[in-house]
mmCIF file of C-alpha atoms in Angstrom:
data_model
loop_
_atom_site.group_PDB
_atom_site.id
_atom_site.type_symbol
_atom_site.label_atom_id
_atom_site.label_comp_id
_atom_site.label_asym_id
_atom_site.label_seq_id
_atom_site.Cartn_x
_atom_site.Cartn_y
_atom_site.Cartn_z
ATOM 1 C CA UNK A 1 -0.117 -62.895 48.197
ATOM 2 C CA UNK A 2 -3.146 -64.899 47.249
ATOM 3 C CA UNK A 3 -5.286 -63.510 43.949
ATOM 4 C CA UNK A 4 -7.581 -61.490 44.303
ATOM 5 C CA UNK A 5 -10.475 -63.965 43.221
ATOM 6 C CA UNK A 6 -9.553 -65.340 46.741
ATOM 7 C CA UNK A 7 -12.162 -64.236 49.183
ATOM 8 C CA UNK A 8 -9.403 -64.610 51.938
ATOM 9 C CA UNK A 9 -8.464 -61.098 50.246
ATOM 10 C CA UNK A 10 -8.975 -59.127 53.957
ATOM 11 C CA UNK A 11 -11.758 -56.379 53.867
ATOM 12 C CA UNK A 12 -9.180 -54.432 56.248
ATOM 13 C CA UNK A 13 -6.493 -54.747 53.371
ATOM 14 C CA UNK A 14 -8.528 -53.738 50.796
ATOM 15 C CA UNK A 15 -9.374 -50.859 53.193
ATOM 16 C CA UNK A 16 -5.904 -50.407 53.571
ATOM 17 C CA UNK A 17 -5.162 -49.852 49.639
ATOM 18 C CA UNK A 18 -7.921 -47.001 49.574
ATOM 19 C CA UNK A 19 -6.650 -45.379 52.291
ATOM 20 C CA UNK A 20 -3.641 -45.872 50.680
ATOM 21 C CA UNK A 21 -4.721 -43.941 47.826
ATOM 22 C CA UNK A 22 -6.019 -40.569 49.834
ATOM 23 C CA UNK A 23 -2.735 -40.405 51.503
ATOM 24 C CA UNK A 24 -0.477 -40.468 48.487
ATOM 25 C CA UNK A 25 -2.513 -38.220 46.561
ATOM 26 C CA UNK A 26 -1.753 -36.096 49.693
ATOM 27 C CA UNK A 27 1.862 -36.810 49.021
ATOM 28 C CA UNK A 28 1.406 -35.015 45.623
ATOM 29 C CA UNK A 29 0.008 -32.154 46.505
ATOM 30 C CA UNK A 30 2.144 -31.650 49.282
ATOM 31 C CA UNK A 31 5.566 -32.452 46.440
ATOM 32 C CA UNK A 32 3.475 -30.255 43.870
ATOM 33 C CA UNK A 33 4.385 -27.517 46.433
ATOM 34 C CA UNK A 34 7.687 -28.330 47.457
ATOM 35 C CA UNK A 35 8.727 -28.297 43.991
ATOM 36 C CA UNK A 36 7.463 -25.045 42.817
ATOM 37 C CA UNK A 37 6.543 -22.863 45.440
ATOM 38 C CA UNK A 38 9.333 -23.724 47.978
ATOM 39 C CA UNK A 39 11.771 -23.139 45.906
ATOM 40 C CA UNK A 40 10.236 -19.226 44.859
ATOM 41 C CA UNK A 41 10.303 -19.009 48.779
ATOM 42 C CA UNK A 42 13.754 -20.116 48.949
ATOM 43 C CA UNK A 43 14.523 -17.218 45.562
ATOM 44 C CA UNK A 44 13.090 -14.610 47.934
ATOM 45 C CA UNK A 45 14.762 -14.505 51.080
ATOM 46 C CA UNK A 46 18.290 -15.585 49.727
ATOM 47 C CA UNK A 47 19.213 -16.645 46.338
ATOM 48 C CA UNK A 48 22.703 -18.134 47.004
ATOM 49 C CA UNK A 49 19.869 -21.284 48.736
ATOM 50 C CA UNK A 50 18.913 -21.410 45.389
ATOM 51 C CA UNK A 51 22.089 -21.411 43.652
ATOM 52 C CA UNK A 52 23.321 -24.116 45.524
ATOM 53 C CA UNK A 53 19.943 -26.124 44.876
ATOM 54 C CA UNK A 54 21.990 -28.737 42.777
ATOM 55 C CA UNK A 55 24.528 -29.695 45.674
ATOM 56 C CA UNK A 56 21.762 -29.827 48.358
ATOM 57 C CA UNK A 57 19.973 -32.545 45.621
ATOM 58 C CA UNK A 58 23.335 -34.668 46.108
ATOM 59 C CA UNK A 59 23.332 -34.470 49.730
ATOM 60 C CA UNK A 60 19.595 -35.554 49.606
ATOM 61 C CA UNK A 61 20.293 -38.145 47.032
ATOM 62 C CA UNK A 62 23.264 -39.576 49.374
ATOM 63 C CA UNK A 63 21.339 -39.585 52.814
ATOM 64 C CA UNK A 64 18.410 -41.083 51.028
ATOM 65 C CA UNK A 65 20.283 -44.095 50.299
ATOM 66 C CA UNK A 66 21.684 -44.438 53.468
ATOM 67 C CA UNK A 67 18.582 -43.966 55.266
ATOM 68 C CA UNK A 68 17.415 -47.006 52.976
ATOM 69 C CA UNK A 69 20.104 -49.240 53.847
ATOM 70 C CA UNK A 70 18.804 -48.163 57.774
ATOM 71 C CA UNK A 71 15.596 -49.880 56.629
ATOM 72 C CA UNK A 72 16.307 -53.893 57.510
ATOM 73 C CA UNK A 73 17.489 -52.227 61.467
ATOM 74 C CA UNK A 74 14.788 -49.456 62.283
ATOM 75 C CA UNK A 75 11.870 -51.145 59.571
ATOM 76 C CA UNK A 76 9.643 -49.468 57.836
ATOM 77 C CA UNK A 77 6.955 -48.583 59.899
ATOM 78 C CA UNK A 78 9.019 -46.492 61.978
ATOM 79 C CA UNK A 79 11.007 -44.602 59.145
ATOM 80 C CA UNK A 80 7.370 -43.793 57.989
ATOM 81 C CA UNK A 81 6.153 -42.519 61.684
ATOM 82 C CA UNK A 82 9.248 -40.419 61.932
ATOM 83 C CA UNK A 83 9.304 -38.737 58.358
ATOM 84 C CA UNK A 84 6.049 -36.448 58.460
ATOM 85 C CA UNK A 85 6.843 -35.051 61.791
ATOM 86 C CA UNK A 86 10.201 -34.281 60.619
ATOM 87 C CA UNK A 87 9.187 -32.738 57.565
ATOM 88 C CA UNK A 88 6.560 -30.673 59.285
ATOM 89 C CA UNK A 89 9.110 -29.261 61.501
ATOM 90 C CA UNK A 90 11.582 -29.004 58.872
ATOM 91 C CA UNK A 91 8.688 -27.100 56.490
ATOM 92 C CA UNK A 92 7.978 -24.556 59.866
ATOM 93 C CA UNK A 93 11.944 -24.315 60.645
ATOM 94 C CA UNK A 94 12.399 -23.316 56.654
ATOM 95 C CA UNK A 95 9.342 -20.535 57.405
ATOM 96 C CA UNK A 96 10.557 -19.283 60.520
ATOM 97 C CA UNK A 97 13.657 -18.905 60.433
ATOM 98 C CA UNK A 98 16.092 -15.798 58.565
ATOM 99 C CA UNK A 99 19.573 -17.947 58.640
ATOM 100 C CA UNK A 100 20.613 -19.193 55.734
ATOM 101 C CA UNK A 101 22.577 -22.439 57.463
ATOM 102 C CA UNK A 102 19.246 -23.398 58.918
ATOM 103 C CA UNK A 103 17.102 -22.667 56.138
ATOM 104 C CA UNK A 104 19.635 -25.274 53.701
ATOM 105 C CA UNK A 105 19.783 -28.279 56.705
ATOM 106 C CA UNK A 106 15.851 -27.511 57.087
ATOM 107 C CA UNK A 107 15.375 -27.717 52.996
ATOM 108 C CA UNK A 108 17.703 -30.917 53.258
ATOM 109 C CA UNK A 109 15.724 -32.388 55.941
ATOM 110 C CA UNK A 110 12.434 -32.178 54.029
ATOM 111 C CA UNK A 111 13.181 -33.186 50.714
ATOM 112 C CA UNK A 112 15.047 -36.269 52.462
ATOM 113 C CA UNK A 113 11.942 -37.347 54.725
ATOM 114 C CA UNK A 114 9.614 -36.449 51.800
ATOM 115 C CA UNK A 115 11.686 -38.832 49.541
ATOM 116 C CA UNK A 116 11.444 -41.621 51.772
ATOM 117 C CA UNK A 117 8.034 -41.698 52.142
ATOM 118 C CA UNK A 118 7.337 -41.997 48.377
ATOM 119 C CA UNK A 119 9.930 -44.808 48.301
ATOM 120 C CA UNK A 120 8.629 -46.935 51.267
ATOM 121 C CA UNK A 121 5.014 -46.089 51.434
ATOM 122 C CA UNK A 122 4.401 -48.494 47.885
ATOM 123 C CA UNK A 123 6.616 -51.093 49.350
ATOM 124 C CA UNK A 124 4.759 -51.654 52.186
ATOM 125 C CA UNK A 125 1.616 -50.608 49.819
ATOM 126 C CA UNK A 126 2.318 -54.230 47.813
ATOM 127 C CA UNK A 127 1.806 -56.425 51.065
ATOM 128 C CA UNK A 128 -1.707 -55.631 51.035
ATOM 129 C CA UNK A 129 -2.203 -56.293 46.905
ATOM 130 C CA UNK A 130 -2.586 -59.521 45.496
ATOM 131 C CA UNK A 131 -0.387 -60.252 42.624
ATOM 132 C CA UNK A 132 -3.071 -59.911 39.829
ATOM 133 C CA UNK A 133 -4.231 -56.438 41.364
ATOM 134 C CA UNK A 134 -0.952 -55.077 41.175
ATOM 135 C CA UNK A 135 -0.114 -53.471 37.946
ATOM 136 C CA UNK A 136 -3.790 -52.230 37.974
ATOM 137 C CA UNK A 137 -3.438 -50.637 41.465
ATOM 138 C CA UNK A 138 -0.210 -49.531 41.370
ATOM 139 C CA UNK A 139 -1.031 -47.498 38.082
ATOM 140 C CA UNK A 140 -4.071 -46.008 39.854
ATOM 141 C CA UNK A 141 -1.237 -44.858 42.405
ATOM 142 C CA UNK A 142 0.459 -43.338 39.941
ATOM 143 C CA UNK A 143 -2.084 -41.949 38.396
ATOM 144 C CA UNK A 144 -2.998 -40.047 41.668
ATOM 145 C CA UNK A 145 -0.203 -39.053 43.033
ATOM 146 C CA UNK A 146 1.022 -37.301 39.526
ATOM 147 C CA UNK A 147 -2.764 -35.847 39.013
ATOM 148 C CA UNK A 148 -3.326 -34.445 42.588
ATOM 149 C CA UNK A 149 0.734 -33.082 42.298
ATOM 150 C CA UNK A 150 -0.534 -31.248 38.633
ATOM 151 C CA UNK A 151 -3.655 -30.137 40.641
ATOM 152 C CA UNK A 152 -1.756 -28.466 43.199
ATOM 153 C CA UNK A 153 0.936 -27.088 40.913
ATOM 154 C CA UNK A 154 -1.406 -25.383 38.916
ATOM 155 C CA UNK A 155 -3.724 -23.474 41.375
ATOM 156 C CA UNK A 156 -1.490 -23.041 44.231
ATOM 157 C CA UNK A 157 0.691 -20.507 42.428
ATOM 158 C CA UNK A 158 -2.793 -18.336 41.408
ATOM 159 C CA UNK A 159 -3.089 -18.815 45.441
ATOM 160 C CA UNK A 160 0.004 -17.162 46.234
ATOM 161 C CA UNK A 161 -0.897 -14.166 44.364
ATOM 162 C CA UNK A 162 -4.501 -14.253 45.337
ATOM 163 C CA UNK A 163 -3.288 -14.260 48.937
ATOM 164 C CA UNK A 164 -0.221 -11.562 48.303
ATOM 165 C CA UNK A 165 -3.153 -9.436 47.000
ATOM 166 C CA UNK A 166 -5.607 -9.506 49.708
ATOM 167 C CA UNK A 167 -2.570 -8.544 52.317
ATOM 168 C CA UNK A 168 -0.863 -6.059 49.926
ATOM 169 C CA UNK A 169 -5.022 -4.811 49.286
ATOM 170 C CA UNK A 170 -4.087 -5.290 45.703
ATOM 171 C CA UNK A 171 -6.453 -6.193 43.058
ATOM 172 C CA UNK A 172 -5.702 -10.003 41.318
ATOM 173 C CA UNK A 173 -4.757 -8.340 38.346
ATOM 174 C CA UNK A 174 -1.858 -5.744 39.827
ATOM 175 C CA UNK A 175 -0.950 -8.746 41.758
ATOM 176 C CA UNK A 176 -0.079 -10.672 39.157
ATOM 177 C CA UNK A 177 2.202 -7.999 37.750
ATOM 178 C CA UNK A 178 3.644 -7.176 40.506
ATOM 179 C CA UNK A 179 5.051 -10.985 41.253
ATOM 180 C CA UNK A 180 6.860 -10.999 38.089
ATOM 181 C CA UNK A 181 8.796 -7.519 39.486
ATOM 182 C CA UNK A 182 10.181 -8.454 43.126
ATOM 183 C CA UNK A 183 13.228 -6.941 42.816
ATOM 184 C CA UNK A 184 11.265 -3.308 42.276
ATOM 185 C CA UNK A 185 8.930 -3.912 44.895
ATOM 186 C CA UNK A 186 8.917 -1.973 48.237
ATOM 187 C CA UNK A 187 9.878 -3.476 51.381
ATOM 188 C CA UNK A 188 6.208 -3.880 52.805
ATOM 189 C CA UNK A 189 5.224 -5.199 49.222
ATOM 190 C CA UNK A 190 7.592 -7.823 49.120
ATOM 191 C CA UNK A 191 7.083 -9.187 52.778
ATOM 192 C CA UNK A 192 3.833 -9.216 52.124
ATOM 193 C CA UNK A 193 4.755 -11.156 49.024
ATOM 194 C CA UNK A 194 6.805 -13.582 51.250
ATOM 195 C CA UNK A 195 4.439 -13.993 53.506
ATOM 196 C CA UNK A 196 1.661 -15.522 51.011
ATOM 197 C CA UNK A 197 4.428 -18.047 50.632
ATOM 198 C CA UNK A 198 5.131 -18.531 54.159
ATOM 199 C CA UNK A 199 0.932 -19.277 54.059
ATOM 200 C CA UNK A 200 1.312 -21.811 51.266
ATOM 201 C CA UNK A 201 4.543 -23.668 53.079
ATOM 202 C CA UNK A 202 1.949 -24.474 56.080
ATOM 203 C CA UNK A 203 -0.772 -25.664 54.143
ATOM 204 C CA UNK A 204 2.025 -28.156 53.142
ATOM 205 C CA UNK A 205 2.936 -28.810 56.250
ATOM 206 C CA UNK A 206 -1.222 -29.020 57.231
ATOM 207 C CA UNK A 207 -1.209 -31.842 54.523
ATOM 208 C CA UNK A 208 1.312 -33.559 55.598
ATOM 209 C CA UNK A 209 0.276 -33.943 59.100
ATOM 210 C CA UNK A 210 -3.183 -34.918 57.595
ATOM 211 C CA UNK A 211 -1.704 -37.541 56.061
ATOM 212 C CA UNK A 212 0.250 -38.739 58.996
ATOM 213 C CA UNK A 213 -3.102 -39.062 60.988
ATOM 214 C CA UNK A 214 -4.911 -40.816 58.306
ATOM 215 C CA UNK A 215 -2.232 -43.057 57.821
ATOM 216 C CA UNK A 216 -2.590 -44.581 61.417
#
């Protein structure tokens, strides 16, 4: 890659990085939620998902690197056109449906697409950098990915109970309390409850597919 003092450094490149930038701050936001709140979700409707968090981890750890060793057949481009979709489906699957076998291979299926796309996106992120932009670029990537992920992680558990209140008509406050007691709330409480997480799972899903589109 020539430096950037070249001025054969292509305005659609440099277009490229910034749109760059919007979609993996995207990325964040949508792994700030997959990392908190999907895994509450997951408490909620069946614990044993939980439990077994560590095992699905390996599964995603092992398909992930054979996905990667997929890359030199399928290329990159297409890995990264199939793995929002997939996760978007995955995310609504995980939402939608009560069986626990489903709700695992749907979990499994996210975190595997999601992983890919933070591992090939900056490779293919480099080809439009020159070689003295790097480091600086690559840290502002890094920097907004991990920012827009804190962002997220912060406020979008004071959503969930926000959102649990207004469809349990509870006040902020008694909402709060009440999401630290699950296991004592009624039934219409706690789907209720579940449901404000269901909300939060497709504004994941919303971000991803916003990201898909921008990325084209």
């Amino acid at each position: 890659m020539e430096s950037a003092e070249d001025s054969s450094w292509n305005p659609r490149y440099k277009r490229n990085v910034i749109v760059y930038l919007v979609v993996y701050g995207i990325l964040g936001g949508v792994t700030g939620i997959t990392n908190n709140e999907l895994l509450s979700y997951l408490q909620i409707i069946s614990p044993r998902i939980v439990a077994g968090i560590t095992m699905c981890s390996s599964i995603v750890a092992f398909l992930t690197a054979a996905s990667i060793m997929t890359v030199h057949w399928l290329g990159y481009r297409k890995l990264m056109l199939i793995a929002p979709p997939v996760t978007i489906l995955s995310i609504i699957i995980m939402t939608a449906s009560k069986s626990v076998v489903v709700v695992v291979g749907a979990y499994i299926v996210s975190q595997l697409f999601i992983g890919l796309y933070d591992i090939l996106y900056p490779i293919m992120f480099a080809s439009y950098v020159p070689k003295d932009k790097q480091t600086k670029l690559f840290t502002a990537v890094l920097i907004d990915n991990l920012a827009c992920q804190s962002v997220v992680t912060l406020f979008a558990g004071n959503f969930v109970v926000w959102l649990f209140g207004k469809l349990a008509h509870l006040k902020y406050s008694l909402a709060s309390y009440w999401s630290g007691y699950q296991s004592q709330m009624s039934a219409n409480m706690l789907s209720h409850y579940t449901q404000a997480y269901r909300v939060v799972l497709w504004l994941a899903a919303a971000m991803m597919a916003i990201a898909f589109f921008i990325s084209f």
